[in-house]
Coordinates of C-alpha atoms in Angstrom, one line a residue:
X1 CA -81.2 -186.0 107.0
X2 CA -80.0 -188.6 104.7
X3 CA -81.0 -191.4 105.8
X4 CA -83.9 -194.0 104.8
X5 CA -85.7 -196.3 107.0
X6 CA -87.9 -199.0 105.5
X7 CA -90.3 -201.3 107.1
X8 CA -93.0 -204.2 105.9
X9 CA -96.0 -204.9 107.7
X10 CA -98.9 -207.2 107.6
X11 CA -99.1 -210.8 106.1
X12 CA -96.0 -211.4 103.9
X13 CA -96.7 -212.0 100.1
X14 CA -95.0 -213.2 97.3
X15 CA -93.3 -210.4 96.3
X16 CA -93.3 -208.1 98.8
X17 CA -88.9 -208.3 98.8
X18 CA -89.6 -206.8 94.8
X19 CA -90.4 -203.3 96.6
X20 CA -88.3 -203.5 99.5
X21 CA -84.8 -204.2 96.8
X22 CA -87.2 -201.8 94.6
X23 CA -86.2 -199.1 97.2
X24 CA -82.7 -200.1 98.6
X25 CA -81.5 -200.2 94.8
X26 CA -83.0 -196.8 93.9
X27 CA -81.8 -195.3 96.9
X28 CA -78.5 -196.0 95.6
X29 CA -78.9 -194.2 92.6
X30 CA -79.8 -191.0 94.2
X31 CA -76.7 -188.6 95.1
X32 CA -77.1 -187.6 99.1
X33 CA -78.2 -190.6 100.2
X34 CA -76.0 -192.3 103.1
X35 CA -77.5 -194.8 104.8
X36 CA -80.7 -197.2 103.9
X37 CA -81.9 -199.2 107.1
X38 CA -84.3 -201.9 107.6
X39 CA -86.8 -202.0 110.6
X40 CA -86.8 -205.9 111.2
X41 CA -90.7 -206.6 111.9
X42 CA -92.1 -203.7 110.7
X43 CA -93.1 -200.8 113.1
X44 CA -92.3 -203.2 116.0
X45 CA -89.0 -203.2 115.1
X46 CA -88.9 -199.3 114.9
X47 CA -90.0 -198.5 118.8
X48 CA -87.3 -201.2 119.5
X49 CA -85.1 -199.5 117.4
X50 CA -84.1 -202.8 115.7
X51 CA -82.2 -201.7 112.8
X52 CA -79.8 -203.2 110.1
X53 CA -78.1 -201.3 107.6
X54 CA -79.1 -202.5 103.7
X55 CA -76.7 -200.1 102.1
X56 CA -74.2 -203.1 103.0
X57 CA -75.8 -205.5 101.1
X58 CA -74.6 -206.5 97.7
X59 CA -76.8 -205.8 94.6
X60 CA -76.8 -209.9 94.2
X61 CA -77.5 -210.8 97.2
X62 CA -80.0 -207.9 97.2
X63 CA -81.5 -209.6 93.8
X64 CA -81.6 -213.6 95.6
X65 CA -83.9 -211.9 97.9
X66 CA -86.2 -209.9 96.1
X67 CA -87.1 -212.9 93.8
X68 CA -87.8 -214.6 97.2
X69 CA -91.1 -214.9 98.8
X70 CA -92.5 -213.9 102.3
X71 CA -91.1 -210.4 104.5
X72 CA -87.2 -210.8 104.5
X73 CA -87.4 -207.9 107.2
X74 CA -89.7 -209.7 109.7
X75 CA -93.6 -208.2 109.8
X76 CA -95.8 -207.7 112.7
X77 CA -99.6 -207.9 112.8
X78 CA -99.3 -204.6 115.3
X79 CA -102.2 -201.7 115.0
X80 CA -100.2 -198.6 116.3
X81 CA -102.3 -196.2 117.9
X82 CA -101.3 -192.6 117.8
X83 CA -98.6 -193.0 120.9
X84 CA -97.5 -196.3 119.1
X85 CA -96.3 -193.6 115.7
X86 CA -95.2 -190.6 118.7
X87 CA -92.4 -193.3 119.9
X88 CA -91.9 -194.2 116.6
X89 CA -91.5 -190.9 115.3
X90 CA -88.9 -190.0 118.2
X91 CA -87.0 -192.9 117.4
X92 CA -86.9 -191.6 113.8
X93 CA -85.9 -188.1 114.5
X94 CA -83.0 -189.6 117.1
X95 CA -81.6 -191.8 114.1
X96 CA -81.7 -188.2 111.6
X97 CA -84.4 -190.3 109.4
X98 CA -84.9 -187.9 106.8
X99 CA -87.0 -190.7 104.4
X100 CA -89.6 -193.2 105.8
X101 CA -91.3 -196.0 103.7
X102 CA -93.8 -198.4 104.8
X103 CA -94.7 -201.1 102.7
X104 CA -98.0 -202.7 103.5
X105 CA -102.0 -202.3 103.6
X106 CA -105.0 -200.5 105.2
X107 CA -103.1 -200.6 108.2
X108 CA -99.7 -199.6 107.3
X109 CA -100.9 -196.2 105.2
X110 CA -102.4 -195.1 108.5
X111 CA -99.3 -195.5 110.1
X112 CA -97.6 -193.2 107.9
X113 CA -100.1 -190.9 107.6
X114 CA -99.8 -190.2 111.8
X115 CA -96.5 -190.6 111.3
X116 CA -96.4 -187.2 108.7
X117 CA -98.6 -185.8 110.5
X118 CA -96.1 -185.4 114.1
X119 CA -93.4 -184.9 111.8
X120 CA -95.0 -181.7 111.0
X121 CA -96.5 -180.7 114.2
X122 CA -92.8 -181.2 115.0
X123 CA -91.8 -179.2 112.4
X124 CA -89.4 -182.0 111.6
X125 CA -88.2 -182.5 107.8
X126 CA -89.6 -185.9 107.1
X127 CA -90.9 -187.5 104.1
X128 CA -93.3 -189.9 104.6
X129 CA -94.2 -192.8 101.4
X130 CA -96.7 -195.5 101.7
X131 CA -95.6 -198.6 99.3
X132 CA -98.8 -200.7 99.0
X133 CA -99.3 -204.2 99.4
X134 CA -101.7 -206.8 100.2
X135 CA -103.2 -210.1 98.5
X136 CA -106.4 -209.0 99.8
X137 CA -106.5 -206.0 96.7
X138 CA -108.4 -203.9 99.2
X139 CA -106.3 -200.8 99.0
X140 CA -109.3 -197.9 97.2
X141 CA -107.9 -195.9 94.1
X142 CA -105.8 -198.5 92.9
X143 CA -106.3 -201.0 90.0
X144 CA -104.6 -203.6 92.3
X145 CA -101.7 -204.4 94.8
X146 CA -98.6 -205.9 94.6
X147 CA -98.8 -209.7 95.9
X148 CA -103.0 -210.0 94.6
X149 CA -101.9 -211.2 91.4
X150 CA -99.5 -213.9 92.3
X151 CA -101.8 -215.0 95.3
X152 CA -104.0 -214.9 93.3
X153 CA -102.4 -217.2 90.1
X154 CA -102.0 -219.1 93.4
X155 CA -105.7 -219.6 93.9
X156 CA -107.0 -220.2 90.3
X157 CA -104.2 -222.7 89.8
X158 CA -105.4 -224.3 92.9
X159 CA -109.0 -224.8 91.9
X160 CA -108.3 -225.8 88.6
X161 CA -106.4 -229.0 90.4
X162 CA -108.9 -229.4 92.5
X163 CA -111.6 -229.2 89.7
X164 CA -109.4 -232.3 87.5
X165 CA -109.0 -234.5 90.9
X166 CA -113.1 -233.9 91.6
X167 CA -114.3 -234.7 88.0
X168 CA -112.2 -238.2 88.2
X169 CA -113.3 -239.1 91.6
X170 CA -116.8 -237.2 91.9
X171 CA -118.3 -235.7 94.9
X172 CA -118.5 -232.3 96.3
X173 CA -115.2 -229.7 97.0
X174 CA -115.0 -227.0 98.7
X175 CA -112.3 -224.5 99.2
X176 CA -111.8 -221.4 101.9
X177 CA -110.2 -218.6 100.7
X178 CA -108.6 -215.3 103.0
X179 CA -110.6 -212.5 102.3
X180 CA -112.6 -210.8 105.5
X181 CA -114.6 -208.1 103.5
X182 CA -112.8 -208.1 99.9
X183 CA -113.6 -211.2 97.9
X184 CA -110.8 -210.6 94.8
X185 CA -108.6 -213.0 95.8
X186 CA -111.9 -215.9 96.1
X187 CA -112.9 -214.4 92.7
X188 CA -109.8 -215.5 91.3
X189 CA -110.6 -219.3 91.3
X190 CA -112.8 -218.5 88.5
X191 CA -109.4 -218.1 86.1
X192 CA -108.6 -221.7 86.4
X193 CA -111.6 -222.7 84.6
X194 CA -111.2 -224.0 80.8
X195 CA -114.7 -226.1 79.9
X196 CA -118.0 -224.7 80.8
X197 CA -118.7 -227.0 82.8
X198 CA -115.7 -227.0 84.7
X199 CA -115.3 -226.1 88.5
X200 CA -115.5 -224.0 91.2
X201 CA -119.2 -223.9 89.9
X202 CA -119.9 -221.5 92.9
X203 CA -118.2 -219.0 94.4
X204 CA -119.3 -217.1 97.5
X205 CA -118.3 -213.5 98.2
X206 CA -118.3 -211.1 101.1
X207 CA -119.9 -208.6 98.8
X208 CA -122.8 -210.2 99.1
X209 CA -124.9 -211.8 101.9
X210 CA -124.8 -215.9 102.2
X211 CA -127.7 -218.0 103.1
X212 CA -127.3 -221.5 104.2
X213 CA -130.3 -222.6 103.2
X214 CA -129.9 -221.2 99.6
X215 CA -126.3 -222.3 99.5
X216 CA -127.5 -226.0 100.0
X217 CA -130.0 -225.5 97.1
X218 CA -127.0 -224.3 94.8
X219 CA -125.1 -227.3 96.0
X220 CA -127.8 -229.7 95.4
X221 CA -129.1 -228.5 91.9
X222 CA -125.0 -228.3 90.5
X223 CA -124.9 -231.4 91.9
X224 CA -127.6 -233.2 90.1
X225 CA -126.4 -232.0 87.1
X226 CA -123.2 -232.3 86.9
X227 CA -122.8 -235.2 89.3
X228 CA -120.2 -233.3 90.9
X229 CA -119.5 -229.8 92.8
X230 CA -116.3 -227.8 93.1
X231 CA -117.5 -224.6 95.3
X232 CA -115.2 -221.6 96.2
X233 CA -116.0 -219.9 99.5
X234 CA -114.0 -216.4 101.2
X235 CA -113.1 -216.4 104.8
X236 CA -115.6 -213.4 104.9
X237 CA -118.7 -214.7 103.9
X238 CA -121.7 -213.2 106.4
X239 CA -125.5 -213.1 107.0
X240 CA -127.9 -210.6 105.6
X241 CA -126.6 -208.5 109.5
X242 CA -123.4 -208.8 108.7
X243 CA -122.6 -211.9 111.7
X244 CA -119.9 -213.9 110.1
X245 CA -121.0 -217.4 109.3
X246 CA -118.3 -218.7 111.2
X247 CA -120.3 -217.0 114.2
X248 CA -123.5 -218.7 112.8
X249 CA -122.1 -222.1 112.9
X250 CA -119.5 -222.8 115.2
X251 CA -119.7 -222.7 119.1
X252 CA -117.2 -221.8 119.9
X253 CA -115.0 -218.9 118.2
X254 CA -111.4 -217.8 118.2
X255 CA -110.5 -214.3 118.2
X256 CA -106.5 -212.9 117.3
X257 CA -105.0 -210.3 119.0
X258 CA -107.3 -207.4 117.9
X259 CA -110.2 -209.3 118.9
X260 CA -111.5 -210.2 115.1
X261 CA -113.2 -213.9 114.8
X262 CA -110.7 -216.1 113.5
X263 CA -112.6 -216.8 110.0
X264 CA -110.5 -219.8 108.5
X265 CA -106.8 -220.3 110.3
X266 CA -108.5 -223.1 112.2
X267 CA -110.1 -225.3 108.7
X268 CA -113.0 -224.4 111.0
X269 CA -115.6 -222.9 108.3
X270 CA -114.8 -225.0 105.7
X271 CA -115.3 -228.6 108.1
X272 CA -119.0 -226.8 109.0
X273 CA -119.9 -226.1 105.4
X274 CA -119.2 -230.2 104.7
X275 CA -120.8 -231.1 107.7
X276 CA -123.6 -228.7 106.5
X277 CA -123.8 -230.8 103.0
X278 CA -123.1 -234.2 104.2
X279 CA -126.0 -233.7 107.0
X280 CA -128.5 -232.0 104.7
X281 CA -128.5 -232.9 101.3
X282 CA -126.7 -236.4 101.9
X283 CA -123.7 -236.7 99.6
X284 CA -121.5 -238.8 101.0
X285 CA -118.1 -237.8 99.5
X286 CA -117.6 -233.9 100.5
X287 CA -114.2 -232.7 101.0
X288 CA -113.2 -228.8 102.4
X289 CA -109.6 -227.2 102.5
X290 CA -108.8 -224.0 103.9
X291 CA -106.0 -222.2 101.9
X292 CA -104.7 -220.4 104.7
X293 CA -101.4 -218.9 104.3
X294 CA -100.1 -221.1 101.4
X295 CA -102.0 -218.8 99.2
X296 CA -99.2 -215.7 100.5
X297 CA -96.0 -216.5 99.7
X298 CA -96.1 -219.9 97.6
X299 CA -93.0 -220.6 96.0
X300 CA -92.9 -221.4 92.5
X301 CA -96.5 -219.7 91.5
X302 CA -95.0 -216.1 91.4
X303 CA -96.8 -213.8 88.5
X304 CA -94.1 -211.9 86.5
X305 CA -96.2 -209.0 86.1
X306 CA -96.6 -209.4 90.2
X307 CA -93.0 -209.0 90.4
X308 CA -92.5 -206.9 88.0
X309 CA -94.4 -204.1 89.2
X310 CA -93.8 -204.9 92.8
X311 CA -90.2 -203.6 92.1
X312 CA -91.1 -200.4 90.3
X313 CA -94.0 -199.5 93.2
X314 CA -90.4 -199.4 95.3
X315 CA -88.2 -198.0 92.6
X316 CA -91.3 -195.2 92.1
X317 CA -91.9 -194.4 95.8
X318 CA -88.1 -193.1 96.0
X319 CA -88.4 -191.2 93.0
X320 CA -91.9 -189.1 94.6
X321 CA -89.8 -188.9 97.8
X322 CA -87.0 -187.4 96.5
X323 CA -88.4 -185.0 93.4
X324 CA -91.7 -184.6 95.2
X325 CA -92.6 -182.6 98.1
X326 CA -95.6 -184.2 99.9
X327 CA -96.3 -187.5 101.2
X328 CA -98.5 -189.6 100.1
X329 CA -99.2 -193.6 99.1
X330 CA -98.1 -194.7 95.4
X331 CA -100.8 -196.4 93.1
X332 CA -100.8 -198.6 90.3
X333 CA -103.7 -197.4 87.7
X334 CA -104.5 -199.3 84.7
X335 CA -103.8 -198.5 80.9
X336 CA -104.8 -199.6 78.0
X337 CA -105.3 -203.8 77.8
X338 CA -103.1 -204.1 80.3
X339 CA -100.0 -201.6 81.1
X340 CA -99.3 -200.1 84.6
X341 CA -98.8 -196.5 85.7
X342 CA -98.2 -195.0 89.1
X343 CA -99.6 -192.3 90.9
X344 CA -99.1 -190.6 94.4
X345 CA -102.3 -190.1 96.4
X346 CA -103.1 -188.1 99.6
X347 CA -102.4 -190.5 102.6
X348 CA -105.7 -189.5 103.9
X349 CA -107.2 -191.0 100.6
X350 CA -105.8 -194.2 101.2
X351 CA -105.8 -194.7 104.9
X352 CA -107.5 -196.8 106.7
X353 CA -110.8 -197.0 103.6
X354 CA -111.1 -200.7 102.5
X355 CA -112.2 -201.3 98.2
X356 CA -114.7 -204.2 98.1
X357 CA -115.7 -205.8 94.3
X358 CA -117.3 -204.1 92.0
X359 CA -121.0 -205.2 91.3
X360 CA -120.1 -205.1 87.7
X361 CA -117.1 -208.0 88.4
X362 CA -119.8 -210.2 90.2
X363 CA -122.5 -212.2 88.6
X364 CA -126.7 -211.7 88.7
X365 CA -126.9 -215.2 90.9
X366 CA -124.2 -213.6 93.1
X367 CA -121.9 -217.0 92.7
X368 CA -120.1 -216.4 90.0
X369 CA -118.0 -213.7 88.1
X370 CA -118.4 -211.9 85.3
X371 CA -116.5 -211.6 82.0
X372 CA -115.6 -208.2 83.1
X373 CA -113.7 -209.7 86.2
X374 CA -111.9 -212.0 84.0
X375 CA -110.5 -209.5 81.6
X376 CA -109.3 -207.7 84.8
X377 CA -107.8 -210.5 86.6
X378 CA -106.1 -212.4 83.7
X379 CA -103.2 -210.0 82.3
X380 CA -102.0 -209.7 85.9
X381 CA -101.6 -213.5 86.7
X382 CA -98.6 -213.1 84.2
X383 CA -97.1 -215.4 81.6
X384 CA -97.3 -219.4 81.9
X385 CA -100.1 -219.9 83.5
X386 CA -100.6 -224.0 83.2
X387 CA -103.2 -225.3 81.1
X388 CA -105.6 -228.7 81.6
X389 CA -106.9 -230.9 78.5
X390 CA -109.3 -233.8 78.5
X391 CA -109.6 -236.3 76.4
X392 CA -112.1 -236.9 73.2
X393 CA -113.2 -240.6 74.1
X394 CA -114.9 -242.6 71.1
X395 CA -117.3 -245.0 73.2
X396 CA -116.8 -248.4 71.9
X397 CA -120.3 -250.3 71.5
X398 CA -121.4 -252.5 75.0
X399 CA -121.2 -256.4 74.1
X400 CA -123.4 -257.5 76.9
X401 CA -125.7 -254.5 78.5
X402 CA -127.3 -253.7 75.7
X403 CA -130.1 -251.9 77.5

């Protein structure tokens, strides 16, 4: 029963390759220990029984690929219902798997917590970790997740680019940001602002409802004084029932594989939201993006605190495993200014719940953030973030308008 497997599932982040060298490297250190394998695309790859053996890698090599971005196992966006974990256990128990770690979100917790669970109907010796990640920050009981705060120095960095391009050439911007019922990662655009009256000047969260009608007030009255509009928007944004606004506007929607509307992979939201401006409140020069999955794994914008603590969520799930004697999903809580800890919860704590914002990180208008969100946010996006300067013109006196 010496054995690990280890898996990643869901959308790939930035530094999901931290945890997974995180656990390969610790496993090393830990007398007993024989064999580390991979599951290549997550819990697809375990049913298939599509292994390959990391204990063979070198600690180099193994370093190249932690500092890379994206899931260097392969991930799947497969939900595994409870026969979907029996064939997975069975595989499992046929390989002498005494050590399983799943590094992922909502999703993947549940997976090992049915997993557990038939390993001890079974009465089978298996410990069972959940490593958490996800740039969505949705996991409850944790201060964050590894791959939010370099997705997120990903966002704010974005805006604030987008906020210097809009106030040279001005008109209205507006950005789409993943987020289907968390709005953290939208929030984060907030960070990238330096003058007051710098963009996004709105920002629109699932946490609260959105009104078109309102929304084209906010636009126009930024707009008329500022001259300009740099406006923030998550994928998730929904009316006062709860229809997604991609629902409200579009025609026609696309669904993925679980039957969820497709919110933004298509640009589709953000080119209805411009259309909405252009047609209503006629500005002429509108402009929407849709972040998509540049925001996951960009390379180059990589938080060192991200990274840092990415590793030792790996590095602290063997350590549970091996010293502890239940199962459960590891945490990162929060202390002092800014210092991480880590916890083991109960799997059934974790699994399958979804953390929304706080009220006290969103403002009164319910477009912007508060200071308290900020102090959050910023120690996370790590050390260098860029800065943006203007210049102090002197206005030389007009020779011929004088009035």
């Amino acid at each position: 029963m010496n054995k690990i497997l280890v898996a990643q599932g869901g959308g790939p982040t930035a530094v999901i390759n931290q945890s997974l060298v995180g656990v390969v490297l610790e496993a090393r250190r830990h007398k007993g220990i024989d064999r580390v394998y991979g599951a290549r695309h997550g819990v697809r790859g375990i049913v298939n029984e599509d292994f390959v053996d990391l204990t063979q890698e070198t600690s180099h090599n193994l370093e190249l690929v932690a500092a890379t971005p994206s899931s260097a196992l392969g991930s799947t966006r497969d939900k595994p219902d409870a026969a979907y974990c029996h064939r997975m256990f069975e595989v499992m128990k046929a390989h002498g798997i005494g050590h399983f770690f799943n590094i992922g979100g909502n999703d993947s917790s549940d997976v090992v917590r049915i997993v557990a669970q038939e390993a001890r109907d079974a009465g089978y010796p298996l410990r069972c970790i959940h490593i958490p990640k996800t740039i969505d920050n949705d996991l409850v009981l944790n201060d964050h997740t590894p791959g939010f705060p370099s997705a997120a120095r990903f966002v704010a960095q974005a805006f604030a680019g987008a906020n210097l391009d809009n106030a040279a050439l001005p008109g209205v911007y507006l950005g789409v940001v993943m987020g289907r019922h968390a709005g953290f990662l939208t929030a984060a655009a907030a960070l990238g602002k330096k003058f007051a009256d710098d963009g996004p000047h709105l920002i629109y969260l699932p946490e609260r409802s959105f009104d078109v009608d309102r929304f084209l007030a906010d636009v126009h009255a930024v707009h008329q004084r500022h001259g300009r509009c740099v406006i923030a928007v998550s994928e998730g944004i929904h009316a006062s029932d709860g229809t997604p606004m991609i629902a409200r506007l579009a025609q026609d929607l696309e669904r993925d594989a679980h039957g969820n509307v497709q919110l933004s992979g298509t640009g589709a939201l953000a080119d209805l939201l411009c259309e909405e401006i252009k047609g209503k409140l006629g500005i002429k020069r509108v402009r929407g993006d849709t972040f998509g999955y540049l925001q996951r794994s960009f390379v180059g914008c990589v938080s060192d605190v991200d990274q840092r603590e990415a590793r030792e969520v790996g590095e602290k799930a063997v350590q549970f495993a091996m010293w502890g004697d239940r199962d459960g999903s590891v945490a990162i809580q929060r202390a002092g200014y800014y210092a991480a800890d880590y916890s083991l919860l109960p799997l059934e704590a974790v699994a399958g719940k979804t953390r929304t914002m706080e009220d006290a990180f969103i403002s009164d208008s319910g477009t912007d953030v508060t200071d308290a969100f900020r102090l959050y946010l910023r120690p996370l996006l790590g050390s260098g973030m860029p800065d943006a300067y203007r210049l102090r013109p002197a206005p030389v006196a007009k020779v011929l308008n004088h009035g």
